[in-house]
Short mmCIF file of C-alpha atoms and ligand atoms in Angstrom, two decimals:
data_model
loop_
_atom_site.label_atom_id
_atom_site.label_comp_id
_atom_site.label_asym_id
_atom_site.label_seq_id
_atom_site.Cartn_x
_atom_site.Cartn_y
_atom_site.Cartn_z
CA MET W 1 92.96 76.39 99.47
CA LEU W 2 95.69 78.30 97.67
CA THR W 3 94.59 81.63 96.07
CA LEU W 4 96.92 83.56 93.68
CA ALA W 5 95.98 87.16 93.35
CA VAL W 6 97.13 89.77 90.78
CA GLU W 7 96.79 93.56 91.34
CA THR W 8 97.55 95.97 88.42
CA SER W 9 94.89 98.77 89.00
CA CYS W 10 97.22 101.75 89.26
CA ASP W 11 100.91 102.10 89.54
CA GLU W 12 101.87 98.98 91.50
CA THR W 13 102.20 95.48 89.94
CA ALA W 14 101.68 92.92 92.56
CA VAL W 15 101.42 89.15 92.89
CA ALA W 16 100.50 87.24 96.19
CA VAL W 17 99.84 83.67 97.08
CA LEU W 18 97.51 83.13 100.05
CA ARG W 19 96.73 79.82 101.86
CA GLY W 20 93.52 79.81 103.67
CA GLU W 21 92.21 83.21 104.72
CA ARG W 22 95.37 84.64 106.09
CA GLU W 23 98.61 82.75 105.77
CA VAL W 24 100.50 84.91 103.00
CA LEU W 25 103.02 82.59 101.47
CA ALA W 26 104.21 85.22 98.79
CA ASN W 27 103.56 89.02 98.53
CA HIS W 28 105.46 90.73 95.89
CA ILE W 29 105.40 94.17 94.67
CA SER W 30 106.94 96.04 91.92
CA SER W 31 106.34 99.85 92.27
CA GLN W 32 106.56 102.21 89.31
CA VAL W 33 107.06 105.13 91.44
CA GLU W 34 110.43 105.91 90.24
CA ILE W 35 109.00 105.78 86.62
CA HIS W 36 106.17 108.18 87.22
CA LYS W 37 108.02 110.48 89.53
CA ARG W 38 109.23 112.34 86.50
CA TRP W 39 105.75 113.53 85.66
CA GLY W 40 104.63 114.09 89.24
CA GLY W 41 101.79 111.54 88.75
CA VAL W 42 100.65 108.47 87.01
CA VAL W 43 100.89 108.20 83.41
CA PRO W 44 98.29 105.74 82.33
CA GLU W 45 99.96 104.46 79.00
CA VAL W 46 103.19 104.10 80.85
CA ALA W 47 101.65 102.34 83.65
CA SER W 48 100.06 99.71 81.41
CA ARG W 49 103.24 98.96 79.52
CA SER W 50 105.22 98.59 82.93
CA HIS W 51 102.60 96.36 84.26
CA LEU W 52 103.22 94.07 81.18
CA GLU W 53 106.81 94.00 81.62
CA GLN W 54 106.58 93.20 85.40
CA VAL W 55 103.76 90.85 86.00
CA PHE W 56 105.51 87.74 84.42
CA PRO W 57 108.53 87.83 86.55
CA LEU W 58 106.61 88.77 89.55
CA LEU W 59 104.40 85.61 88.96
CA ASP W 60 107.51 83.37 88.69
CA ILE W 61 109.07 84.90 91.80
CA ALA W 62 105.80 84.55 93.84
CA LEU W 63 105.50 80.92 92.91
CA ALA W 64 109.01 80.24 93.74
CA THR W 65 108.67 82.26 97.18
CA ALA W 66 105.49 80.14 97.95
CA ASN W 67 107.26 77.11 96.88
CA ILE W 68 104.54 75.93 94.66
CA GLN W 69 103.78 74.90 91.05
CA LEU W 70 100.97 76.70 89.16
CA ALA W 71 99.07 73.47 88.97
CA GLN W 72 98.70 73.68 92.81
CA VAL W 73 96.74 76.93 92.70
CA ASP W 74 93.08 76.29 93.68
CA ALA W 75 91.80 79.84 92.54
CA TYR W 76 92.73 83.02 91.01
CA ALA W 77 91.74 86.61 92.10
CA VAL W 78 92.30 89.73 90.34
CA THR W 79 91.61 93.46 90.69
CA ASN W 80 88.98 94.26 88.02
CA GLY W 81 88.27 97.94 89.04
CA PRO W 82 88.29 100.66 89.93
CA GLY W 83 91.36 101.81 88.20
CA LEU W 84 93.00 102.69 84.92
CA GLN W 85 91.66 100.61 81.99
CA GLY W 86 94.82 99.60 80.33
CA ALA W 87 96.52 98.76 83.73
CA LEU W 88 93.56 96.69 84.99
CA LEU W 89 93.46 94.71 81.57
CA VAL W 90 96.87 93.42 82.06
CA GLY W 91 95.95 91.82 85.37
CA VAL W 92 92.61 90.57 84.08
CA MET W 93 94.00 89.10 81.10
CA LEU W 94 96.64 87.23 82.86
CA ALA W 95 94.40 85.75 85.55
CA LYS W 96 91.74 84.76 83.19
CA THR W 97 94.43 83.02 80.94
CA LEU W 98 95.93 81.31 84.00
CA ALA W 99 92.46 80.05 85.12
CA LEU W 100 91.54 78.92 81.73
CA LEU W 101 94.67 76.97 81.20
CA THR W 102 94.58 75.31 84.67
CA GLY W 103 90.80 74.78 84.71
CA LYS W 104 90.42 76.78 87.98
CA PRO W 105 88.08 79.36 89.12
CA VAL W 106 88.73 83.12 88.84
CA VAL W 107 87.13 86.12 90.53
CA GLY W 108 87.33 89.82 89.88
CA VAL W 109 87.81 91.76 93.15
CA ASN W 110 86.90 95.41 93.53
CA HIS W 111 90.09 97.14 94.59
CA LEU W 112 88.18 99.04 97.55
CA GLU W 113 87.04 95.58 98.96
CA GLY W 114 90.55 94.47 98.84
CA HIS W 115 91.65 97.51 100.88
CA MET W 116 88.54 96.96 103.36
CA LEU W 117 89.36 93.29 103.86
CA ALA W 118 93.13 93.66 104.25
CA VAL W 119 92.59 93.92 107.94
CA ARG W 120 91.82 90.28 107.79
CA LEU W 121 95.33 89.39 107.21
CA GLU W 122 96.11 90.59 110.75
CA GLU W 123 95.85 88.27 113.84
CA GLY W 124 92.75 89.13 115.92
CA ALA W 125 91.20 91.41 113.29
CA PRO W 126 87.49 92.27 113.56
CA GLN W 127 84.91 90.18 111.77
CA PRO W 128 82.02 91.87 110.17
CA PRO W 129 79.95 93.91 111.01
CA PHE W 130 82.58 96.70 111.29
CA LEU W 131 82.84 100.28 109.95
CA THR W 132 85.60 101.00 107.52
CA LEU W 133 87.25 104.27 106.33
CA VAL W 134 89.02 103.71 102.91
CA VAL W 135 91.63 106.46 102.61
CA SER W 136 93.74 106.19 99.51
CA GLY W 137 95.04 108.04 96.45
CA GLY W 138 91.95 107.62 94.62
CA HIS W 139 89.32 107.23 97.37
CA THR W 140 87.90 108.58 100.70
CA SER W 141 84.85 106.68 101.67
CA CYS W 142 83.28 105.34 104.74
CA TYR W 143 81.28 101.87 104.48
CA VAL W 144 79.51 99.71 106.90
CA VAL W 145 80.84 96.05 106.22
CA ARG W 146 77.66 94.21 107.21
CA ASP W 147 79.01 90.92 106.09
CA TYR W 148 81.62 89.67 103.39
CA GLY W 149 80.11 91.20 100.24
CA ARG W 150 77.53 93.39 101.89
CA TYR W 151 78.79 97.00 101.97
CA GLU W 152 76.66 100.26 102.64
CA LEU W 153 78.15 103.50 101.68
CA LEU W 154 77.86 106.01 104.52
CA GLY W 155 79.82 108.94 103.25
CA ALA W 156 82.61 110.11 100.67
CA THR W 157 84.68 112.87 99.56
CA ARG W 158 82.91 115.50 97.53
CA ASP W 159 86.04 116.32 95.54
CA ASP W 160 89.64 115.14 96.19
CA ALA W 161 90.59 111.92 97.95
CA ALA W 162 92.76 112.41 100.98
CA GLY W 163 95.84 110.89 99.37
CA GLU W 164 95.30 112.96 96.36
CA ALA W 165 95.43 116.12 98.69
CA TYR W 166 98.57 114.94 100.12
CA ASP W 167 100.05 114.28 96.68
CA LYS W 168 98.99 117.65 95.32
CA VAL W 169 100.18 119.54 98.35
CA ALA W 170 103.67 117.60 98.25
CA ARG W 171 103.93 118.71 94.58
CA LEU W 172 103.08 122.41 95.57
CA LEU W 173 106.01 122.14 97.99
CA GLY W 174 108.34 120.61 95.46
CA LEU W 175 108.54 117.22 97.48
CA GLY W 176 107.88 114.76 94.85
CA TYR W 177 105.52 111.65 94.24
CA PRO W 178 103.95 110.22 96.24
CA GLY W 179 103.46 113.03 98.64
CA GLY W 180 102.01 111.08 101.72
CA PRO W 181 105.11 109.37 103.14
CA VAL W 182 107.12 112.64 102.74
CA ILE W 183 104.84 114.87 104.41
CA ASP W 184 104.18 112.39 107.20
CA ARG W 185 108.06 112.22 107.90
CA LEU W 186 108.50 116.08 107.72
CA ALA W 187 105.43 116.62 109.86
CA ALA W 188 107.03 114.74 112.81
CA ALA W 189 109.33 117.63 113.48
CA GLY W 190 106.68 120.43 113.03
CA ARG W 191 104.16 122.21 115.09
CA ARG W 192 100.52 121.03 114.49
CA ASP W 193 98.91 124.41 115.20
CA ALA W 194 101.44 126.57 113.41
CA ILE W 195 99.08 127.45 110.57
CA GLU W 196 95.42 127.17 110.74
CA PHE W 197 94.17 125.38 107.79
CA PRO W 198 90.29 124.89 107.20
CA ARG W 199 88.45 121.80 108.42
CA ALA W 200 85.72 121.69 105.73
CA LEU W 201 82.35 120.14 106.52
CA LEU W 202 83.76 119.05 109.98
CA HIS W 203 80.19 119.80 111.55
CA SER W 204 78.06 119.00 108.42
CA GLY W 205 76.26 116.33 110.24
CA ASP W 206 76.71 113.76 107.55
CA GLY W 207 79.53 111.54 106.19
CA ALA W 208 80.76 113.94 103.58
CA VAL W 209 84.39 115.42 103.44
CA SER W 210 86.00 117.82 101.28
CA PHE W 211 89.64 118.67 100.58
CA SER W 212 89.56 121.06 97.71
CA GLY W 213 89.40 124.03 100.10
CA LEU W 214 92.41 122.79 102.26
CA LYS W 215 94.20 122.42 98.83
CA THR W 216 93.36 125.95 97.93
CA ALA W 217 94.47 127.22 101.28
CA ALA W 218 97.71 125.52 101.01
CA LEU W 219 98.25 127.12 97.58
CA ARG W 220 97.29 130.71 99.05
CA HIS W 221 99.77 130.33 101.77
CA VAL W 222 102.64 129.43 99.45
CA GLN W 223 101.56 132.31 96.94
CA ALA W 224 101.69 134.59 99.97
CA ASN W 225 104.69 133.34 101.81
CA GLY W 226 106.70 131.40 99.41
CA ILE W 227 107.62 127.72 99.56
CA PRO W 228 108.45 127.16 103.32
CA SER W 229 111.88 125.48 104.19
CA GLY W 230 113.51 124.24 107.33
CA SER W 231 111.28 124.39 110.38
CA GLY W 232 108.74 126.15 108.28
CA LEU W 233 108.38 123.40 105.98
CA ALA W 234 107.92 120.93 109.01
CA ASP W 235 105.25 123.24 110.44
CA PHE W 236 103.49 123.59 107.17
CA CYS W 237 103.40 119.71 106.81
CA ALA W 238 102.37 119.22 110.38
CA SER W 239 99.45 121.74 110.18
CA PHE W 240 98.24 120.45 106.91
CA GLN W 241 98.38 116.83 108.19
CA GLU W 242 96.44 117.68 111.22
CA ALA W 243 93.78 119.28 109.27
CA VAL W 244 93.34 116.14 107.05
CA CYS W 245 93.54 113.62 110.05
CA GLU W 246 91.27 115.76 112.28
CA VAL W 247 88.36 115.62 109.61
CA LEU W 248 88.98 111.97 108.90
CA VAL W 249 88.96 110.90 112.43
CA ASN W 250 86.00 113.10 113.47
CA LYS W 251 83.90 111.59 110.51
CA LEU W 252 84.73 108.18 111.42
CA VAL W 253 83.75 108.56 114.92
CA PHE W 254 80.53 110.50 114.05
CA LEU W 255 79.41 107.78 111.50
CA ALA W 256 80.23 105.03 114.07
CA ARG W 257 77.91 106.65 116.54
CA GLN W 258 75.32 107.18 114.06
CA SER W 259 75.21 103.67 112.72
CA ARG W 260 75.98 102.26 116.27
CA VAL W 261 78.99 100.11 115.17
CA ASP W 262 81.73 100.38 117.47
CA GLU W 263 84.26 98.13 115.64
CA LEU W 264 86.31 100.45 113.33
CA VAL W 265 88.91 99.87 110.74
CA VAL W 266 90.91 102.42 108.59
CA CYS W 267 92.57 101.24 105.44
CA GLY W 268 94.17 102.32 102.24
CA GLY W 269 97.32 103.99 101.54
CA VAL W 270 96.72 106.94 103.90
CA ALA W 271 95.98 104.56 106.68
CA ALA W 272 99.82 104.16 106.83
CA ASN W 273 99.98 107.78 108.11
CA SER W 274 101.52 108.12 111.71
CA ARG W 275 99.24 110.86 112.77
CA LEU W 276 96.09 109.33 111.39
CA ARG W 277 97.13 106.21 113.39
CA SER W 278 97.67 107.98 116.66
CA LEU W 279 94.92 110.42 116.55
CA GLY W 280 92.66 107.59 115.40
CA HIS W 281 93.36 105.49 118.43
CA GLU W 282 93.19 108.37 120.72
CA MET W 283 89.72 109.43 119.54
CA ALA W 284 88.29 106.02 119.21
CA SER W 285 89.30 104.76 122.74
CA GLY W 286 88.00 108.10 123.90
CA ALA W 287 84.55 107.19 122.44
CA GLY W 288 84.72 103.72 123.69
CA MET W 289 85.30 102.16 120.22
CA ARG W 290 88.00 99.74 118.93
CA LEU W 291 89.85 100.82 115.97
CA THR W 292 92.18 98.63 114.10
CA PHE W 293 94.60 99.53 111.31
CA PRO W 294 96.15 96.96 109.18
CA SER W 295 100.04 97.12 109.39
CA PRO W 296 101.35 99.63 106.82
CA ARG W 297 102.45 96.90 104.37
CA TRP W 298 98.70 95.85 103.93
CA CYS W 299 97.56 99.54 103.90
CA THR W 300 99.33 100.51 100.52
CA ASP W 301 98.51 98.60 97.36
CA ASN W 302 99.35 94.99 97.45
CA ALA W 303 97.97 91.70 96.07
CA ALA W 304 97.49 89.76 99.38
CA MET W 305 94.40 92.15 100.13
CA ILE W 306 93.05 91.14 96.72
CA ALA W 307 93.60 87.43 97.56
CA VAL W 308 91.64 87.81 100.84
CA ALA W 309 88.82 89.36 99.12
CA GLY W 310 88.80 86.78 96.46
CA TYR W 311 88.95 84.15 99.07
CA HIS W 312 85.71 85.44 100.88
CA ARG W 313 84.03 85.74 97.45
CA LEU W 314 84.74 82.13 96.44
CA ARG W 315 83.68 80.87 99.76
CA ARG W 316 80.28 82.82 99.52
CA ALA W 317 79.49 82.55 95.99
CA GLY W 318 81.30 79.24 94.93
CA PRO W 319 83.38 78.96 91.88
CA SER W 320 82.40 81.34 89.18
CA SER W 321 83.14 81.65 85.54
CA ALA W 322 85.47 84.08 84.01
CA ASP W 323 82.62 86.42 82.74
CA PHE W 324 83.88 89.75 84.21
CA ASP W 325 85.46 92.58 82.53
CA ALA W 326 88.05 95.40 83.62
CA VAL W 327 85.63 98.07 84.92
CA PRO W 328 87.56 101.48 85.28
CA GLY W 329 84.71 102.99 87.23
CA ALA W 330 83.53 99.87 89.33
CA ARG W 331 81.44 100.84 92.41
CA LEU W 332 81.12 98.79 95.54
CA ALA W 333 77.87 100.08 96.93
O1 KG4 Q 1 96.11 102.52 98.60
P1 KG4 Q 1 97.14 103.15 97.73
O2 KG4 Q 1 98.57 102.56 97.87
O3 KG4 Q 1 96.78 103.46 96.19
C1 KG4 Q 1 95.47 103.76 95.83
O4 KG4 Q 1 94.69 102.86 95.75
O5 KG4 Q 1 95.24 105.05 95.70
O6 KG4 Q 1 97.40 104.78 98.27
C2 KG4 Q 1 98.23 105.68 97.90
C3 KG4 Q 1 98.02 106.98 98.50
C4 KG4 Q 1 98.95 108.15 97.96
O7 KG4 Q 1 98.23 109.29 97.64
C5 KG4 Q 1 99.98 108.40 98.94
O8 KG4 Q 1 100.52 109.70 99.03
C6 KG4 Q 1 99.32 107.92 100.13
O9 KG4 Q 1 98.26 106.82 99.90
N1 KG4 Q 1 100.09 107.69 101.38
C7 KG4 Q 1 100.16 108.35 102.62
C8 KG4 Q 1 101.16 107.55 103.30
N2 KG4 Q 1 101.58 106.62 102.59
C9 KG4 Q 1 101.02 106.54 101.43
N3 KG4 Q 1 99.54 109.32 102.84
C10 KG4 Q 1 99.90 109.89 104.05
N4 KG4 Q 1 100.70 109.38 104.97
C11 KG4 Q 1 101.55 108.18 104.63
N5 KG4 Q 1 102.43 107.77 105.42
ZN1 ZN Q 2 94.52 101.15 96.59
#
């Protein structure tokens, strides 16, 4: 079975071809980061236009890389939410049109479900049930994946997503967009205990997290001491990163104990973070749990993860009609 997937929910245009559940024949991504950098964030109107320009060449390249003709594709999968309305529409219209022209099924995939099932692209990945923490630019939520298509929300951020906190603090420090990778890199040379940033809701006894206080503390620190540079910048980044990662990992382990699931997955763009990965492995193994991270390329936005999620949906529900829309505020559970 060949699944062709399209992802255009935010600032990455992506097309992938998947054979079966995990053989990625093609995976192409065109990032708009350079375009949005000037504004320090994603500009919706600009994103839609850029998707429209990029998606057709990417489709051609993906078919060529996979060495297949469009007629050989068995099914289409496309992100239909959550995301930016105009951006989502580009992918949804393309996938529906291709399915209509070729007489093949098409499924709408929730972007979060894509992140959560991306781990299935890895050899030896866990099967449901597993607990998963989705940490990206738009989301910080923990779910139990009971089975494919059966998700239970256990906790989420009350305000900013973890990636959003990284991006905002990076902007405050004049480090550009996206902030996560830069802070991650600078933090490597810093002292994690140099600045005592707050760990909100660490012991709240539920799945809630909050990053707005941390953001404010970072701002206050800069207002009082100026924008750090040199080793001060490295210390600032390491201390900020430690606060984010400590909260995330503690919540994950807490929720795992509470729900008696010892198979854990962390996914989404922030899951590419080196400290989150090391601290996560350390704490999970200390608690007798197994934690898996998808490799970094499957953590950040891509279309292969949408293909896996689409593959499972089709297997479960059978061929479906194209009766879905782009839903900017789509919810999973
Ligand atoms: O999943 P993703 O590619 O897009 C969304 O669905 O949001 O996640 C993007 C987010 C951005 O906020 C970016 O700063 C963050 O993931 N990110 C990181 C790292 N790489 C990407 N955050 C921390 N450390 C990283 N290494
Ligand atoms: Zn994402």
